[in-house]
Short mmCIF file of C-alpha atoms in Angstrom, two decimals:
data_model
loop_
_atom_site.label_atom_id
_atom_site.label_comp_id
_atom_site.label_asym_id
_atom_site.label_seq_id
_atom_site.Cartn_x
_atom_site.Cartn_y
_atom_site.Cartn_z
CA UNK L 1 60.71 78.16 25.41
CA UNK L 2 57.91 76.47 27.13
CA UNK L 3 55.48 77.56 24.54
CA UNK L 4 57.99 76.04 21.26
CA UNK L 5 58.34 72.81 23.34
CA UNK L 6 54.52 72.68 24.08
CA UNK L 7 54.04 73.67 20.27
CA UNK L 8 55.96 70.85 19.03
CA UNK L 9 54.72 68.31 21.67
CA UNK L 10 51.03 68.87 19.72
CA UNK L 11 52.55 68.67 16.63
CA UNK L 12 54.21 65.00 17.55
CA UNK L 13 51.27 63.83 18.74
CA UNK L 14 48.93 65.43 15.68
CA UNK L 15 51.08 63.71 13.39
CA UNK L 16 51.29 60.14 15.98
CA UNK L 17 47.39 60.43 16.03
CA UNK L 18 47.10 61.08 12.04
CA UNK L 19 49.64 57.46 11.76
CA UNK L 20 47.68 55.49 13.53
CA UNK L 21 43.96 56.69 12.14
CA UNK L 22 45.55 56.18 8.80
CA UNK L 23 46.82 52.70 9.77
CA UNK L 24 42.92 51.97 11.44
CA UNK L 25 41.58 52.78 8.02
CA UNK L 26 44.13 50.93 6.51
CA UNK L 27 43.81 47.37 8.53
CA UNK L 28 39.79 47.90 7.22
CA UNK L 29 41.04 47.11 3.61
CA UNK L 30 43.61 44.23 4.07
CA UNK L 31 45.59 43.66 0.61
CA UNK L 32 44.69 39.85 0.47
CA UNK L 33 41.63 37.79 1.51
CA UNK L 34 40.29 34.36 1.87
CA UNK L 35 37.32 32.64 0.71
CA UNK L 36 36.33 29.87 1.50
CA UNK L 37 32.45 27.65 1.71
CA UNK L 38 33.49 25.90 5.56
CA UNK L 39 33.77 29.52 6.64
CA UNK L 40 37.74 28.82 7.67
CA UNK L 41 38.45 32.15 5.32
CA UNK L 42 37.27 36.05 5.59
CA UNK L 43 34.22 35.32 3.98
CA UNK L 44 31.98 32.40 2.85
CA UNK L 45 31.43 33.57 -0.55
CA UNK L 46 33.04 35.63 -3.88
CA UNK L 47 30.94 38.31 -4.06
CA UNK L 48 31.35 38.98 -0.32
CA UNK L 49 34.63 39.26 -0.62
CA UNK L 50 34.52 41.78 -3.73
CA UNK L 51 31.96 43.99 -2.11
CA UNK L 52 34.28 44.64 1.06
CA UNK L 53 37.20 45.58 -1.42
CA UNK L 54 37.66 49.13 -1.11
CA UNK L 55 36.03 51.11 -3.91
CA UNK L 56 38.50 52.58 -6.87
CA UNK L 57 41.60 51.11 -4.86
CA UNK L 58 44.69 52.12 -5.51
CA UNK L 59 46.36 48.90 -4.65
CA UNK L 60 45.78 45.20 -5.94
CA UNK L 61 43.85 43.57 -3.99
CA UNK L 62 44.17 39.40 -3.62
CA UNK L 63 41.05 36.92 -3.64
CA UNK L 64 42.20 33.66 -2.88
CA UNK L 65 39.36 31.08 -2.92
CA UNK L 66 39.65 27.52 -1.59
CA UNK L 67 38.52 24.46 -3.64
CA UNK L 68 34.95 24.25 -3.62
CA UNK L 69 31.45 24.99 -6.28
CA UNK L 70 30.67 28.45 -5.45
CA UNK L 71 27.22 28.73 -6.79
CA UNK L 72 27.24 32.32 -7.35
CA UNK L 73 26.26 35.08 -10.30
CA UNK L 74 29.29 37.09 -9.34
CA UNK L 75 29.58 40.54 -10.36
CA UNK L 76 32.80 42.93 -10.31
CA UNK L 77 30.87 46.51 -10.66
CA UNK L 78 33.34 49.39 -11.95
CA UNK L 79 33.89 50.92 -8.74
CA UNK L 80 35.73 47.71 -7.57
CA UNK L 81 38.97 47.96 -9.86
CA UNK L 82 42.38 46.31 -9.16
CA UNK L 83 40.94 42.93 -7.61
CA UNK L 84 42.75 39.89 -8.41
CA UNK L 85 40.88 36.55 -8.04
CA UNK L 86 43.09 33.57 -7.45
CA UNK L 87 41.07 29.75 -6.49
CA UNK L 88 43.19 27.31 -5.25
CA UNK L 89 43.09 24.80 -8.15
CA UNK L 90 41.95 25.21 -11.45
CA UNK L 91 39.95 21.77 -11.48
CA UNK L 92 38.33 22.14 -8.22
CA UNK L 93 37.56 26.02 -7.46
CA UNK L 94 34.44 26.47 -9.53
CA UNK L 95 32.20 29.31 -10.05
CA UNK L 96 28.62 28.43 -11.40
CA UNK L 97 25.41 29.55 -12.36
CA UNK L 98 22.61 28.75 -14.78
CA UNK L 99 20.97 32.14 -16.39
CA UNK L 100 20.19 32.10 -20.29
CA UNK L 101 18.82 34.08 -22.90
CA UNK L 102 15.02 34.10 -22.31
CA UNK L 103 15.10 33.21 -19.21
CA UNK L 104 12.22 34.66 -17.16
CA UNK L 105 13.89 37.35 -14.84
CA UNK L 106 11.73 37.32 -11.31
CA UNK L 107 13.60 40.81 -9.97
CA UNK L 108 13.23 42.54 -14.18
CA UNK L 109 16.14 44.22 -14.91
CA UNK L 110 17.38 47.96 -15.11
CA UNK L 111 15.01 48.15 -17.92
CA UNK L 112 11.85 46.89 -17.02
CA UNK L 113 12.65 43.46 -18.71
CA UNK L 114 11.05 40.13 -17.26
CA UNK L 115 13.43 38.18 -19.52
CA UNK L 116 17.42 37.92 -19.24
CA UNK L 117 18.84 38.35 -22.56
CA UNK L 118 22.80 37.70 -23.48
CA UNK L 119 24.04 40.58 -21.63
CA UNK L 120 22.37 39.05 -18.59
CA UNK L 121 22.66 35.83 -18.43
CA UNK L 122 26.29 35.68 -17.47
CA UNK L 123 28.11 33.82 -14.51
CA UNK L 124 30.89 35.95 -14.02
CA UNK L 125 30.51 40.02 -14.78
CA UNK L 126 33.69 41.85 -14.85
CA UNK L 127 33.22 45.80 -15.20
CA UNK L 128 36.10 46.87 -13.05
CA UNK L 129 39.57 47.70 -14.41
CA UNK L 130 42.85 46.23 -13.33
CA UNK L 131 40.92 42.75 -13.00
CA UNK L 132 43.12 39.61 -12.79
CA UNK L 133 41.30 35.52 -12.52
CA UNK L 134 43.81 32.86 -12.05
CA UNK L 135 43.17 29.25 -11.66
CA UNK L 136 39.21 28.94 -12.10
CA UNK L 137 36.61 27.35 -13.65
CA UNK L 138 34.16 29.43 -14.65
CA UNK L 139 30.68 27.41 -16.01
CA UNK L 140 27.41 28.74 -17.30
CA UNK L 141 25.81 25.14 -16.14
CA UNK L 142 21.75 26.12 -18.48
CA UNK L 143 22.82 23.60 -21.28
CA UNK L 144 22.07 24.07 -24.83
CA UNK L 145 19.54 26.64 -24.52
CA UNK L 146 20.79 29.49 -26.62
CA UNK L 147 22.51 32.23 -25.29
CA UNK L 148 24.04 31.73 -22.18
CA UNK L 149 27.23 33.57 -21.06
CA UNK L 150 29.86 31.97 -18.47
CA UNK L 151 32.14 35.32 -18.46
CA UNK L 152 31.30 38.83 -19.29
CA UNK L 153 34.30 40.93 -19.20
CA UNK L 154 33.50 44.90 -19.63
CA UNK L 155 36.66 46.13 -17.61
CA UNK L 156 40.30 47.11 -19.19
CA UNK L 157 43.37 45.78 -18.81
CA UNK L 158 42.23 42.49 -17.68
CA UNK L 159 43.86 39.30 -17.71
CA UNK L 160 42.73 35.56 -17.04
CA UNK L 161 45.94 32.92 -16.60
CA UNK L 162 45.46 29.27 -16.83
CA UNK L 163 41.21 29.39 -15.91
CA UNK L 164 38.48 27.11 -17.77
CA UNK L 165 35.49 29.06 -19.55
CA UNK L 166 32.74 26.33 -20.16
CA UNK L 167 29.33 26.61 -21.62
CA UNK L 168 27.55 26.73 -25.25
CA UNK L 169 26.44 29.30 -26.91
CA UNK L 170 28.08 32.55 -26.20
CA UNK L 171 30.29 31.36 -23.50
CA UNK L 172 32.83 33.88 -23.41
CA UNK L 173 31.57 37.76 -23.68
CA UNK L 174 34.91 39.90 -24.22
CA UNK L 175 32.67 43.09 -24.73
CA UNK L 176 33.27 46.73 -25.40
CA UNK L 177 35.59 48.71 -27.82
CA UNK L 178 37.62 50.13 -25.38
CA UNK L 179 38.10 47.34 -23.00
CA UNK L 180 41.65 44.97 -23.47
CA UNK L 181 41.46 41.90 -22.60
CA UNK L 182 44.64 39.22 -22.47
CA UNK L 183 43.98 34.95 -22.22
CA UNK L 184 46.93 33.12 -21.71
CA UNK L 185 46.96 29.46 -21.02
CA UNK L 186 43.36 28.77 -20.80
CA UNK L 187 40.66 26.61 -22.05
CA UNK L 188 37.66 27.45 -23.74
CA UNK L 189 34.91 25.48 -25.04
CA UNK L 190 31.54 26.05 -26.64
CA UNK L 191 28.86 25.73 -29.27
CA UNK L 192 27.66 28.40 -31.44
CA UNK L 193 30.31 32.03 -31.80
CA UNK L 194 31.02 30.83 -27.95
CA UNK L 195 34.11 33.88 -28.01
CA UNK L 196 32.47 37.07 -29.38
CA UNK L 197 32.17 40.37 -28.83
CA UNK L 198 33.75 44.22 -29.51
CA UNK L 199 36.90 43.84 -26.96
CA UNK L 200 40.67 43.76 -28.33
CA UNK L 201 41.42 40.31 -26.92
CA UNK L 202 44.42 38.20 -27.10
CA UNK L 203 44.62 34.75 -26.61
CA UNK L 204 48.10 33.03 -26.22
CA UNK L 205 48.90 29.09 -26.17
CA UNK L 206 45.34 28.71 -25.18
CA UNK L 207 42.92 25.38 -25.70
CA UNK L 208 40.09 26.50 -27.70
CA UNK L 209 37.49 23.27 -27.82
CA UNK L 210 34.11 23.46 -30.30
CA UNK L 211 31.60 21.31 -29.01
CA UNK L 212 29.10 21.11 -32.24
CA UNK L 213 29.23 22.06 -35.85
CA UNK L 214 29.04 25.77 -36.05
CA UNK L 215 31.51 29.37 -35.19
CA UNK L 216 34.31 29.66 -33.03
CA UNK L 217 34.38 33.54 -33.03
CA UNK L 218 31.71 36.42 -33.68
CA UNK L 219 33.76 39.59 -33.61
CA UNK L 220 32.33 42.86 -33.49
CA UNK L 221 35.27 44.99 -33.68
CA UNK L 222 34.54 48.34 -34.65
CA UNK L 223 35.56 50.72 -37.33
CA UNK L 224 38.15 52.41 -34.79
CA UNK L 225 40.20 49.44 -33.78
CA UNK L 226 43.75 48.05 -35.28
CA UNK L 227 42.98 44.76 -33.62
CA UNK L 228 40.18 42.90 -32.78
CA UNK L 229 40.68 39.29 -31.52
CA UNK L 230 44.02 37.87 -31.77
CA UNK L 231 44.84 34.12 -31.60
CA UNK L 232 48.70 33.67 -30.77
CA UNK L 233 49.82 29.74 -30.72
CA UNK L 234 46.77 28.07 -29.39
CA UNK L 235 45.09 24.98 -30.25
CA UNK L 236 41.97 23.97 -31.55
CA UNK L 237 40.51 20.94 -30.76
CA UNK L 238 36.80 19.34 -31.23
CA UNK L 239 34.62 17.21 -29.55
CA UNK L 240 34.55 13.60 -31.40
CA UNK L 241 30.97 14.11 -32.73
CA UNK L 242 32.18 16.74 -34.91
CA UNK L 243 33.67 17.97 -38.55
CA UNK L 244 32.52 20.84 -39.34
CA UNK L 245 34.00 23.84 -37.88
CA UNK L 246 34.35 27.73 -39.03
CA UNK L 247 37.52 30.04 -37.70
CA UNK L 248 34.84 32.79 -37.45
CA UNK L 249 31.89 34.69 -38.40
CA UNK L 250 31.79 38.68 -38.23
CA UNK L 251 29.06 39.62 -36.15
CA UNK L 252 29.47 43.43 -36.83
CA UNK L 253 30.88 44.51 -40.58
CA UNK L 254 34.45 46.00 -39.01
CA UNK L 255 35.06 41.88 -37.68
CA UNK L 256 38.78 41.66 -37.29
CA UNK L 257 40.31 37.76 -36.01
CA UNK L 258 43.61 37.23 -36.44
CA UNK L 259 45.39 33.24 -35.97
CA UNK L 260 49.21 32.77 -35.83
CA UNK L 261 51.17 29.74 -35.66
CA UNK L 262 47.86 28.06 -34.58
CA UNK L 263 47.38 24.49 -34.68
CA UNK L 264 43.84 23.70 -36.19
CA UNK L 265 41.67 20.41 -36.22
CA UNK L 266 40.72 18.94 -39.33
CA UNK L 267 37.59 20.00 -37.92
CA UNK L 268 38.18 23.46 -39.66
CA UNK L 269 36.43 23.55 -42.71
CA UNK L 270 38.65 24.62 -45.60
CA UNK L 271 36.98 27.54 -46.14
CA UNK L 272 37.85 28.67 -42.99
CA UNK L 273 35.30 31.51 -42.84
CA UNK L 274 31.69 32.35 -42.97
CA UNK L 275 30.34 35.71 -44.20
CA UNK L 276 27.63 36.10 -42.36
CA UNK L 277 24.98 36.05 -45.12
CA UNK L 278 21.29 37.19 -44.38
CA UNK L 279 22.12 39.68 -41.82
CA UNK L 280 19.67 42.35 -43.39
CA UNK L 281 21.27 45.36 -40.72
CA UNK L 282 24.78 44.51 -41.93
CA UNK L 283 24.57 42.98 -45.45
CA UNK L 284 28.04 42.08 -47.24
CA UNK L 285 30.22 41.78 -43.87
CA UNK L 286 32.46 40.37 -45.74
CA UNK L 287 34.12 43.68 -47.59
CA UNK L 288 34.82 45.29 -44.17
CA UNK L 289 35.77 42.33 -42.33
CA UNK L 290 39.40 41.49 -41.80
CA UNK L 291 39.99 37.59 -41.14
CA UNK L 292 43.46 36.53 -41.30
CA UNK L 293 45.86 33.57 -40.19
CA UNK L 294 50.10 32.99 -39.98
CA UNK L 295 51.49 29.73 -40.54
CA UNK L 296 48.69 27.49 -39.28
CA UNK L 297 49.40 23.51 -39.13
CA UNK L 298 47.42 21.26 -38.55
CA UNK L 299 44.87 18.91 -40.16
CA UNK L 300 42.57 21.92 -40.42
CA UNK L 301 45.42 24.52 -42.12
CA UNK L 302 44.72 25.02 -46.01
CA UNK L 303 45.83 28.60 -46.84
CA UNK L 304 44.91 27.94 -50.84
CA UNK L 305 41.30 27.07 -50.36
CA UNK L 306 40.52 29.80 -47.72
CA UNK L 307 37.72 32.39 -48.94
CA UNK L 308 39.13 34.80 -51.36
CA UNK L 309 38.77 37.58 -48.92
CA UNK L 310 40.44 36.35 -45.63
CA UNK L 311 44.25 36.95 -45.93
CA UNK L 312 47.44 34.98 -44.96
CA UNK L 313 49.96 37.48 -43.21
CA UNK L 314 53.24 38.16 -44.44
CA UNK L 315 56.82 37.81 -41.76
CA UNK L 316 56.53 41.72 -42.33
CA UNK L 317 52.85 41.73 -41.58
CA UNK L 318 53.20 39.48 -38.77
CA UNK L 319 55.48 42.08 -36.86
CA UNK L 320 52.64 43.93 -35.78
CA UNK L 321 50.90 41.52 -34.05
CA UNK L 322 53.27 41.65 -30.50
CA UNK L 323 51.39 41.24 -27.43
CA UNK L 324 52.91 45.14 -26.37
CA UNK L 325 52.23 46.40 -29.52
CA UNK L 326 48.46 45.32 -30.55
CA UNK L 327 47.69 46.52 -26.24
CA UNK L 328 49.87 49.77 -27.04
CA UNK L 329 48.37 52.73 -25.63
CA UNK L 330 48.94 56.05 -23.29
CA UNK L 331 49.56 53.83 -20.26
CA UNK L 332 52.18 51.38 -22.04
CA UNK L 333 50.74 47.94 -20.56
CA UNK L 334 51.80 44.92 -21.30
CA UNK L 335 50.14 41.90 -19.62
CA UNK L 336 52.91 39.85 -20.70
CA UNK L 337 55.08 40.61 -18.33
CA UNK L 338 54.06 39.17 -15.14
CA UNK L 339 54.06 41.31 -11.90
#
């Protein structure tokens, strides 16, 4: 008897012992954190605060930043997934920094390069899944120097509510084929193709501002996607210095944009489109590319003089394009519905 009560006595405290390791390891990773620049939060700056995340989390994990200009080149690698970054105001909780294309690069890159190119010259890399930015401003501050990138998303399944993406050329990176990426209710302004890249984005009642005469949107969908980026019920607007505005220009041959019930600027040329011409790696974009729109108004809508090979969708068409179903996969998400 002696022995079965000594037995389970070790057992008890085994199992006490294993609770409250398990709850030290736990208390190591708290669920939320603060940032803020007086040093009243966890940590003074962003990237502090993503680095003691815990790597490949299984939980999201909250960011909350306090009003300030956080002067940082903020990168979420793909080890750090699940991180939600939420500032304090929109207007005031800033993220900034100045890199460009050409840039000389004092530290080289991976590669041996001594200048940053697009990929590099981001303010904001996202590479981790499960990513979530709400109220920010997020500013690649170099000017009009070319290329510069103020976010760089890599990472799937990520969202960014009501957030401001400012810069020129380039300013908003949604990059790789296999990466979703959903927009709702922010602003984005630019120069020069300032949202491109291979992603399957949506963006939904979002400001979209062009700040010069030139391309909102380089897509470089590929081959194997349905959907490349989708516009739902946003509005584009222009800076007063300008008139003369394209939808979109494909930067790879498989370019798929898609607007519906977007309101469009007479800025908006009535062509709507540009081919692309003199792009001797990918000549003739303009057979593979799929450009479409859905009941645009506006000053800048003008479905009969669109080029002859963009497309206005039909109400059957126009099914398709659901939030669930164009981010339909194996794991079912929809962004949409807000946890």
């Amino acid at each position: 008897m002696l022995q079965i009560i000594s037995f389970r006595f070790t057992a008890l405290f085994l199992l006490a012992l294993f609770f409250l390791q398990a709850h030290a390891q736990d208390s190591r990773y708290p669920a939320e954190i603060t940032v803020s620049k007086d040093g009243s939060g966890n940590y003074k700056t962003i990237q502090e605060a993503v680095n003691s995340v815990r790597d490949l989390g299984e939980k999201q994990v909250k960011i909350f930043v306090k009003n300030g200009t956080y002067q940082e080149k903020l990168i979420i690698p793909s080890w750090k997934t699940k991180i939600s970054i939420i500032g304090e105001n929109k207007e005031k909780t800033i993220i900034t920094f100045n890199d460009y294309s050409g840039k000389m690069n004092p530290n080289k890159d991976a590669f041996g390069n001594e200048k940053m190119s697009t990929y590099t010259s981001y303010s904001v890399l996202v590479q981790g899944n499960d990513c979530i930015l709400e109220n920010l401003t997020i500013i690649n501050s170099s000017g009009r120097v070319g290329q510069a990138v103020a976010l760089h998303v890599e990472g799937d399944r990520f969202v960014a509510r009501n957030c401001k993406f400012l810069g020129n050329q380039d300013t908003l990176y949604a990059a790789t084929e296999k990466s979703r990426q959903y927009y709702v209710s922010c602003y984005i302004e630019g120069t020069t193709d300032f949202i491109f890249g291979q992603a399957t984005a949506i963006f939904q009642n979002c400001e979209i501002k062009s700040l010069s005469d030139s391309y909102v949107t380089a897509a470089a969908t590929s081959e194997n996607q349905q959907f490349g980026f989708v516009f739902l019920d946003c509005k584009l607007v222009v800076d007063q210095s300008v008139n003369k505005v394209y939808l979109g220009r494909p930067w790879r041959p498989f370019a798929k944009t898609v607007f519906i019930r977007c309101e469009l600027g007479k800025h908006i040329l009535p062509e709507g489109w540009n081919p692309w011409k003199g792009d001797k790696m990918f000549p003739d974009k303009e057979k593979t590319t799929f450009y479409a729109e859905y009941k645009s108004v506006g000053d800048g809508a003008s479905p009969a003089t669109r080029l002859n090979w963009s497309k206005q969708l039909s109400d059957r068409e126009i099914r398709d394009y659901t939030v669930k179903n164009i981010f339909s996969g194996t794991d079912h998400w929809n962004p949409a519905i807000k946890n």
